[in-house]
Amino acid sequence: MNNPAMSSLAIKERFERLQQWACGETPGPWEVVVFPTNRCNLRCAICWQRYVEEFGEVDYRSELPDQRLLDMIDEGADLGVRDWRFIGGGEPLVRGDLVMALCEKIRAKGMNGSIQTNATRFSPETIQTLIRIGWGLIIASLDGPTAEINDAIRSEGSFESATKNLRLFSELKRAAGVTHPYMSVNMVVTNLNYDKMEEMVRLTHELGCNELTPLKLTVQGERCTQFDLTEEQRAQLPRLVRRAEALARKLGLPASFHNTVFPQESIQAQCAHPECSGIVGDGRFSDAFCFEPWTVLVITAEDGKAGPCCPFWEEKVDTLRDKSLKELWLGPYMQDIRKRILSREDLPAYCRICCADVPGRTQELRGLFEAALRPSLSEMGPLSAARFMAGRFAENLKQRGLRQTLRRTKEWMQTRSSR
């Protein structure tokens, strides 16, 4: 059974949206990410809210009303949205009745989605509902294989509640004879659990979940610093990851910890690297370091502010309170972000400090562009090939300068001529 959000079909559908953009069309987002609320029943020590609290109170008063969010599903269906992701912010199931209504409406319209949750607020009724409607994915947060470790990071009693509910999910799925929802466990790697990844693999398997994803800790604020790894602990990670991955494979769980524990080159470094910058001369954007603004729309809990990705944050931007999903998707802010991503000029702060899991997905989509959108020279007529090369050379010369352009042109010709 495969994670529906990362399936080959999902990648293919994302790519098809990008192909449409590359041809001058403006298709709707493949995915809409929604923060239903910033409220939470836990007080996790590594949460972004603890950092904000160092400067003042978190504002919970600007949530969108239930009906506006329910109407949003109709607008998304009209735009061709395929996937919805409910995350925090806070804990989505603090607004449990609303989230269940959203899930039912999404499935009734032939779409699917995921819920990212601390897993403490599920009831037997909500679990049965999600199984009955064929919901796609539950992503549960656990930060340790024991209550002592997990609750020191998250909140007292959270380990017992979360593991109880995940076990119930597995039991009810077996009783119903179904494999959905797919169950994934997220574990933020800290100095309390970095050497407990094998134990986390065993716990994930014992709970009946399908996947474990260790995540790199984003240090925000003084309170979070106490959980950061030392240099000595970081040096041990490769060995610990290899052992955990071997155990996961033995138990039949996906084992790809390196992409999250050792994230690829940061977005900030990619933006600064001259050899990675610019767009190709024929108008395609397969060299973009991030494709999220063309496939994803994010709606935050603060008045429904709209942007291109989960790290997004702006004080003044259009909101779902005042605009439709279509108006937000094709509006000035999203169009401007797309231009800035391609030009790599005046990037917003959230691009420069991004810690999201987009590099791997971007690389996979770029590989599809390489295969589908860039023909070999042997497939072109002489005149088409000459025009193609001239366009690429002129744009690269403008973007990169003569030395880099000559080098890249030589590499491009050698690669394509050898096909």
CSV table of N, CA, C and O in Angstrom, one decimal, residues 8-94:
chain,number,residue,atom,x,y,z
A,8,SER,N,2.8,7.5,-7.5
A,8,SER,CA,3.2,7.9,-8.8
A,8,SER,C,2.1,8.6,-9.5
A,8,SER,O,2.4,9.5,-10.4
A,9,LEU,N,0.8,8.3,-9.2
A,9,LEU,CA,-0.3,9.0,-9.8
A,9,LEU,C,-0.3,10.5,-9.4
A,9,LEU,O,-0.5,11.4,-10.2
A,10,ALA,N,0.0,10.7,-8.1
A,10,ALA,CA,0.0,12.1,-7.6
A,10,ALA,C,1.1,12.9,-8.2
A,10,ALA,O,0.9,14.1,-8.6
A,11,ILE,N,2.3,12.3,-8.4
A,11,ILE,CA,3.4,13.0,-9.0
A,11,ILE,C,3.0,13.3,-10.5
A,11,ILE,O,3.3,14.4,-11.0
A,12,LYS,N,2.4,12.3,-11.1
A,12,LYS,CA,2.0,12.5,-12.6
A,12,LYS,C,1.0,13.7,-12.7
A,12,LYS,O,1.1,14.5,-13.6
A,13,GLU,N,0.0,13.7,-11.8
A,13,GLU,CA,-1.0,14.8,-11.9
A,13,GLU,C,-0.4,16.1,-11.6
A,13,GLU,O,-0.7,17.1,-12.2
A,14,ARG,N,0.5,16.2,-10.6
A,14,ARG,CA,1.3,17.5,-10.4
A,14,ARG,C,2.0,17.9,-11.7
A,14,ARG,O,2.0,19.1,-12.1
A,15,PHE,N,2.7,17.0,-12.3
A,15,PHE,CA,3.5,17.3,-13.4
A,15,PHE,C,2.6,17.7,-14.6
A,15,PHE,O,3.0,18.7,-15.3
A,16,GLU,N,1.4,17.1,-14.7
A,16,GLU,CA,0.5,17.6,-15.8
A,16,GLU,C,0.1,19.0,-15.6
A,16,GLU,O,-0.1,19.8,-16.6
A,17,ARG,N,-0.1,19.4,-14.3
A,17,ARG,CA,-0.4,20.8,-14.1
A,17,ARG,C,0.7,21.7,-14.5
A,17,ARG,O,0.5,22.8,-15.1
A,18,LEU,N,2.0,21.3,-14.2
A,18,LEU,CA,3.1,22.1,-14.6
A,18,LEU,C,3.3,22.2,-16.1
A,18,LEU,O,3.6,23.2,-16.7
A,19,GLN,N,3.0,21.1,-16.8
A,19,GLN,CA,3.0,21.1,-18.2
A,19,GLN,C,2.0,22.1,-18.8
A,19,GLN,O,2.4,22.9,-19.8
A,20,GLN,N,0.9,22.2,-18.2
A,20,GLN,CA,-0.1,23.2,-18.7
A,20,GLN,C,0.4,24.7,-18.5
A,20,GLN,O,0.3,25.5,-19.3
A,21,TRP,N,1.0,24.9,-17.3
A,21,TRP,CA,1.6,26.2,-17.0
A,21,TRP,C,2.7,26.5,-18.1
A,21,TRP,O,2.9,27.6,-18.6
A,22,ALA,N,3.5,25.5,-18.4
A,22,ALA,CA,4.6,25.6,-19.3
A,22,ALA,C,4.1,26.0,-20.7
A,22,ALA,O,4.8,26.6,-21.5
A,23,CYS,N,2.9,25.6,-21.0
A,23,CYS,CA,2.3,25.9,-22.3
A,23,CYS,C,1.5,27.2,-22.3
A,23,CYS,O,0.7,27.5,-23.3
A,24,GLY,N,1.5,27.9,-21.2
A,24,GLY,CA,0.8,29.2,-21.2
A,24,GLY,C,-0.6,29.2,-20.6
A,24,GLY,O,-1.2,30.2,-20.6
A,25,GLU,N,-1.0,28.0,-20.1
A,25,GLU,CA,-2.3,27.9,-19.5
A,25,GLU,C,-2.2,28.2,-18.0
A,25,GLU,O,-1.1,28.4,-17.5
A,26,THR,N,-3.3,28.3,-17.4
A,26,THR,CA,-3.4,28.6,-15.9
A,26,THR,C,-4.3,27.7,-15.2
A,26,THR,O,-5.4,28.1,-14.7
A,27,PRO,N,-3.9,26.4,-15.1
A,27,PRO,CA,-4.8,25.4,-14.4
A,27,PRO,C,-4.8,25.7,-12.9
A,27,PRO,O,-4.0,26.4,-12.3
A,28,GLY,N,-5.8,25.2,-12.2
A,28,GLY,CA,-5.9,25.4,-10.8
A,28,GLY,C,-4.9,24.6,-10.0
A,28,GLY,O,-4.1,23.8,-10.5
A,29,PRO,N,-4.8,24.8,-8.7
A,29,PRO,CA,-3.9,24.1,-7.9
A,29,PRO,C,-4.2,22.6,-7.8
A,29,PRO,O,-5.4,22.2,-7.8
A,30,TRP,N,-3.2,21.8,-7.8
A,30,TRP,CA,-3.4,20.3,-7.5
A,30,TRP,C,-3.8,20.1,-6.1
A,30,TRP,O,-4.6,19.2,-5.8
A,31,GLU,N,-3.2,20.9,-5.2
A,31,GLU,CA,-3.4,20.7,-3.7
A,31,GLU,C,-3.7,22.0,-3.1
A,31,GLU,O,-3.2,23.0,-3.4
A,32,VAL,N,-4.7,21.9,-2.1
A,32,VAL,CA,-4.9,23.1,-1.2
A,32,VAL,C,-4.6,22.7,0.2
A,32,VAL,O,-5.1,21.6,0.7
A,33,VAL,N,-3.7,23.4,0.9
A,33,VAL,CA,-3.3,23.2,2.2
A,33,VAL,C,-4.1,24.2,3.1
A,33,VAL,O,-4.0,25.4,2.9
A,34,VAL,N,-4.8,23.7,4.1
A,34,VAL,CA,-5.6,24.5,5.0
A,34,VAL,C,-5.2,24.4,6.4
A,34,VAL,O,-5.1,23.3,7.0
A,35,PHE,N,-5.0,25.5,7.1
A,35,PHE,CA,-4.8,25.6,8.5
A,35,PHE,C,-6.2,26.0,9.1
A,35,PHE,O,-6.6,27.1,9.2
A,36,PRO,N,-7.0,25.0,9.6
A,36,PRO,CA,-8.3,25.4,10.1
A,36,PRO,C,-8.2,26.2,11.4
A,36,PRO,O,-9.2,27.0,11.6
A,37,THR,N,-7.2,26.1,12.2
A,37,THR,CA,-7.1,26.8,13.4
A,37,THR,C,-5.6,26.8,13.9
A,37,THR,O,-4.8,26.0,13.5
A,38,ASN,N,-5.3,27.8,14.7
A,38,ASN,CA,-4.1,27.8,15.5
A,38,ASN,C,-4.2,27.4,16.9
A,38,ASN,O,-3.2,27.3,17.6
A,39,ARG,N,-5.5,27.1,17.3
A,39,ARG,CA,-5.7,26.6,18.6
A,39,ARG,C,-5.2,25.1,18.8
A,39,ARG,O,-5.2,24.4,17.8
A,40,CYS,N,-4.8,24.8,20.0
A,40,CYS,CA,-4.3,23.4,20.1
A,40,CYS,C,-4.6,22.9,21.6
A,40,CYS,O,-4.6,23.8,22.5
A,41,ASN,N,-4.8,21.6,21.8
A,41,ASN,CA,-5.1,21.1,23.1
A,41,ASN,C,-3.7,20.7,23.8
A,41,ASN,O,-3.8,20.4,25.0
A,42,LEU,N,-2.6,20.8,23.1
A,42,LEU,CA,-1.3,20.5,23.6
A,42,LEU,C,-0.4,21.8,23.7
A,42,LEU,O,-0.8,22.8,23.0
A,43,ARG,N,0.6,21.7,24.4
A,43,ARG,CA,1.6,22.8,24.4
A,43,ARG,C,3.0,22.2,24.2
A,43,ARG,O,3.8,22.1,25.1
A,44,CYS,N,3.3,21.9,22.9
A,44,CYS,CA,4.5,21.2,22.6
A,44,CYS,C,5.7,22.2,22.7
A,44,CYS,O,5.6,23.4,22.2
A,45,ALA,N,6.8,21.8,23.3
A,45,ALA,CA,7.9,22.7,23.6
A,45,ALA,C,8.6,23.1,22.3
A,45,ALA,O,9.2,24.2,22.3
A,46,ILE,N,8.5,22.4,21.2
A,46,ILE,CA,9.2,22.7,20.0
A,46,ILE,C,8.2,23.4,19.0
A,46,ILE,O,8.6,23.6,17.8
A,47,CYS,N,7.0,23.7,19.4
A,47,CYS,CA,6.1,24.4,18.5
A,47,CYS,C,6.4,25.8,18.2
A,47,CYS,O,6.9,26.5,19.1
A,48,TRP,N,6.1,26.3,17.0
A,48,TRP,CA,6.3,27.7,16.6
A,48,TRP,C,5.6,28.7,17.6
A,48,TRP,O,6.1,29.8,17.8
A,49,GLN,N,4.5,28.2,18.2
A,49,GLN,CA,3.8,29.1,19.1
A,49,GLN,C,4.5,29.5,20.3
A,49,GLN,O,4.4,30.6,20.9
A,50,ARG,N,5.4,28.6,20.8
A,50,ARG,CA,6.2,28.9,22.0
A,50,ARG,C,7.2,30.0,21.6
A,50,ARG,O,7.5,30.9,22.5
A,51,TYR,N,7.7,30.1,20.4
A,51,TYR,CA,8.5,31.2,20.0
A,51,TYR,C,7.8,32.5,19.9
A,51,TYR,O,8.2,33.5,20.4
A,52,VAL,N,6.6,32.4,19.3
A,52,VAL,CA,5.8,33.7,19.2
A,52,VAL,C,5.4,34.2,20.6
A,52,VAL,O,5.4,35.4,20.8
A,53,GLU,N,5.2,33.3,21.5
A,53,GLU,CA,4.8,33.7,22.9
A,53,GLU,C,5.9,34.5,23.6
A,53,GLU,O,5.7,35.2,24.6
A,54,GLU,N,7.2,34.4,23.1
A,54,GLU,CA,8.2,35.1,23.6
A,54,GLU,C,8.1,36.6,23.4
A,54,GLU,O,8.6,37.5,24.1
A,55,PHE,N,7.2,37.0,22.4
A,55,PHE,CA,7.0,38.4,22.0
A,55,PHE,C,5.6,38.8,22.3
A,55,PHE,O,5.3,40.0,22.1
A,56,GLY,N,4.7,37.9,22.7
A,56,GLY,CA,3.3,38.3,22.9
A,56,GLY,C,2.4,37.1,22.7
A,56,GLY,O,2.8,36.0,22.4
A,57,GLU,N,1.1,37.3,22.8
A,57,GLU,CA,0.1,36.2,22.7
A,57,GLU,C,-0.1,35.9,21.3
A,57,GLU,O,-0.1,36.8,20.4
A,58,VAL,N,-0.4,34.6,21.0
A,58,VAL,CA,-0.9,34.2,19.7
A,58,VAL,C,-2.3,34.6,19.5
A,58,VAL,O,-3.1,34.4,20.4
A,59,ASP,N,-2.7,35.1,18.4
A,59,ASP,CA,-4.0,35.6,18.1
A,59,ASP,C,-4.8,34.4,17.5
A,59,ASP,O,-4.5,33.9,16.4
A,60,TYR,N,-5.8,34.0,18.3
A,60,TYR,CA,-6.7,32.9,17.8
A,60,TYR,C,-8.1,33.5,17.3
A,60,TYR,O,-9.0,32.7,17.0
A,61,ARG,N,-8.2,34.7,17.2
A,61,ARG,CA,-9.6,35.3,17.0
A,61,ARG,C,-9.9,35.5,15.5
A,61,ARG,O,-11.1,35.8,15.2
A,62,SER,N,-9.0,35.2,14.6
A,62,SER,CA,-9.3,35.5,13.2
A,62,SER,C,-9.6,34.3,12.3
A,62,SER,O,-9.5,34.3,11.1
A,63,GLU,N,-10.0,33.2,13.0
A,63,GLU,CA,-10.4,32.0,12.2
A,63,GLU,C,-11.6,32.3,11.3
A,63,GLU,O,-12.5,33.1,11.6
A,64,LEU,N,-11.5,31.6,10.1
A,64,LEU,CA,-12.7,31.8,9.2
A,64,LEU,C,-13.9,31.0,9.7
A,64,LEU,O,-13.7,29.9,10.4
A,65,PRO,N,-15.1,31.5,9.5
A,65,PRO,CA,-16.3,30.7,9.9
A,65,PRO,C,-16.4,29.4,9.2
A,65,PRO,O,-15.9,29.2,8.1
A,66,ASP,N,-17.2,28.5,9.8
A,66,ASP,CA,-17.4,27.2,9.2
A,66,ASP,C,-17.9,27.2,7.8
A,66,ASP,O,-17.4,26.5,6.9
A,67,GLN,N,-18.9,28.1,7.6
A,67,GLN,CA,-19.5,28.1,6.2
A,67,GLN,C,-18.6,28.5,5.2
A,67,GLN,O,-18.6,28.0,4.0
A,68,ARG,N,-17.7,29.5,5.5
A,68,ARG,CA,-16.8,29.9,4.4
A,68,ARG,C,-15.8,28.8,4.1
A,68,ARG,O,-15.5,28.6,2.9
A,69,LEU,N,-15.4,28.0,5.0
A,69,LEU,CA,-14.5,26.9,4.7
A,69,LEU,C,-15.2,25.8,4.0
A,69,LEU,O,-14.7,25.1,3.1
A,70,LEU,N,-16.5,25.6,4.3
A,70,LEU,CA,-17.3,24.6,3.6
A,70,LEU,C,-17.5,25.0,2.1
A,70,LEU,O,-17.4,24.2,1.2
A,71,ASP,N,-17.8,26.3,1.9
A,71,ASP,CA,-18.0,26.8,0.6
A,71,ASP,C,-16.7,26.7,-0.2
A,71,ASP,O,-16.7,26.5,-1.5
A,72,MET,N,-15.5,26.8,0.4
A,72,MET,CA,-14.2,26.7,-0.2
A,72,MET,C,-14.1,25.4,-0.9
A,72,MET,O,-13.4,25.3,-2.0
A,73,ILE,N,-14.7,24.3,-0.4
A,73,ILE,CA,-14.6,23.0,-1.0
A,73,ILE,C,-15.2,23.0,-2.4
A,73,ILE,O,-14.7,22.4,-3.4
A,74,ASP,N,-16.4,23.6,-2.5
A,74,ASP,CA,-17.0,23.8,-3.8
A,74,ASP,C,-16.2,24.5,-4.8
A,74,ASP,O,-16.0,24.2,-6.0
A,75,GLU,N,-15.5,25.6,-4.4
A,75,GLU,CA,-14.7,26.4,-5.2
A,75,GLU,C,-13.5,25.6,-5.7
A,75,GLU,O,-13.0,25.7,-6.8
A,76,GLY,N,-12.9,24.8,-4.7
A,76,GLY,CA,-11.8,24.0,-5.1
A,76,GLY,C,-12.1,22.9,-6.1
A,76,GLY,O,-11.4,22.7,-7.1
A,77,ALA,N,-13.3,22.3,-6.0
A,77,ALA,CA,-13.8,21.3,-7.0
A,77,ALA,C,-13.9,21.9,-8.3
A,77,ALA,O,-13.5,21.3,-9.3
A,78,ASP,N,-14.4,23.1,-8.4
A,78,ASP,CA,-14.5,23.8,-9.7
A,78,ASP,C,-13.2,24.2,-10.3
A,78,ASP,O,-13.1,24.3,-11.5
A,79,LEU,N,-12.2,24.4,-9.5
A,79,LEU,CA,-10.8,24.7,-10.0
A,79,LEU,C,-10.0,23.4,-10.4
A,79,LEU,O,-8.9,23.5,-10.9
A,80,GLY,N,-10.6,22.2,-10.0
A,80,GLY,CA,-9.9,21.0,-10.4
A,80,GLY,C,-8.9,20.5,-9.3
A,80,GLY,O,-8.0,19.7,-9.6
A,81,VAL,N,-9.1,21.0,-8.1
A,81,VAL,CA,-8.3,20.5,-7.0
A,81,VAL,C,-8.4,19.0,-6.8
A,81,VAL,O,-9.6,18.5,-6.8
A,82,ARG,N,-7.3,18.3,-6.5
A,82,ARG,CA,-7.4,16.9,-6.3
A,82,ARG,C,-7.2,16.5,-4.9
A,82,ARG,O,-7.6,15.4,-4.4
A,83,ASP,N,-6.4,17.3,-4.2
A,83,ASP,CA,-6.0,16.9,-2.8
A,83,ASP,C,-6.1,18.0,-1.8
A,83,ASP,O,-5.8,19.2,-2.2
A,84,TRP,N,-6.5,17.7,-0.6
A,84,TRP,CA,-6.7,18.7,0.5
A,84,TRP,C,-5.8,18.2,1.6
A,84,TRP,O,-5.8,17.1,2.0
A,85,ARG,N,-5.2,19.2,2.3
A,85,ARG,CA,-4.3,18.8,3.4
A,85,ARG,C,-4.7,19.8,4.6
A,85,ARG,O,-4.5,21.0,4.5
A,86,PHE,N,-5.2,19.2,5.7
A,86,PHE,CA,-5.5,19.9,6.9
A,86,PHE,C,-4.4,19.8,7.9
A,86,PHE,O,-4.1,18.7,8.4
A,87,ILE,N,-3.7,20.9,8.3
A,87,ILE,CA,-2.6,20.8,9.1
A,87,ILE,C,-2.7,22.0,10.2
A,87,ILE,O,-3.6,22.7,10.2
A,88,GLY,N,-1.7,22.1,11.0
A,88,GLY,CA,-1.6,23.2,12.0
A,88,GLY,C,-0.2,23.9,11.8
A,88,GLY,O,0.7,23.2,11.4
A,89,GLY,N,-0.2,25.1,12.2
A,89,GLY,CA,-1.1,25.9,13.0
A,89,GLY,C,-1.2,25.4,14.4
A,89,GLY,O,-0.3,25.6,15.2
A,90,GLY,N,-2.3,24.9,14.6
A,90,GLY,CA,-2.7,24.3,15.9
A,90,GLY,C,-3.1,22.8,15.6
A,90,GLY,O,-2.5,22.2,14.7
A,91,GLU,N,-4.0,22.3,16.3
A,91,GLU,CA,-4.5,21.0,16.1
A,91,GLU,C,-5.8,21.0,15.3
A,91,GLU,O,-6.8,21.6,15.8
A,92,PRO,N,-5.8,20.6,14.0
A,92,PRO,CA,-7.1,20.7,13.2
A,92,PRO,C,-8.3,20.2,13.9
A,92,PRO,O,-9.4,20.7,13.8
A,93,LEU,N,-8.2,19.1,14.7
A,93,LEU,CA,-9.4,18.5,15.3
A,93,LEU,C,-9.9,19.2,16.5
A,93,LEU,O,-10.8,18.8,17.2
A,94,VAL,N,-9.2,20.4,16.9
A,94,VAL,CA,-9.9,21.3,17.8
A,94,VAL,C,-11.2,21.8,17.2
A,94,VAL,O,-12.2,22.0,17.9
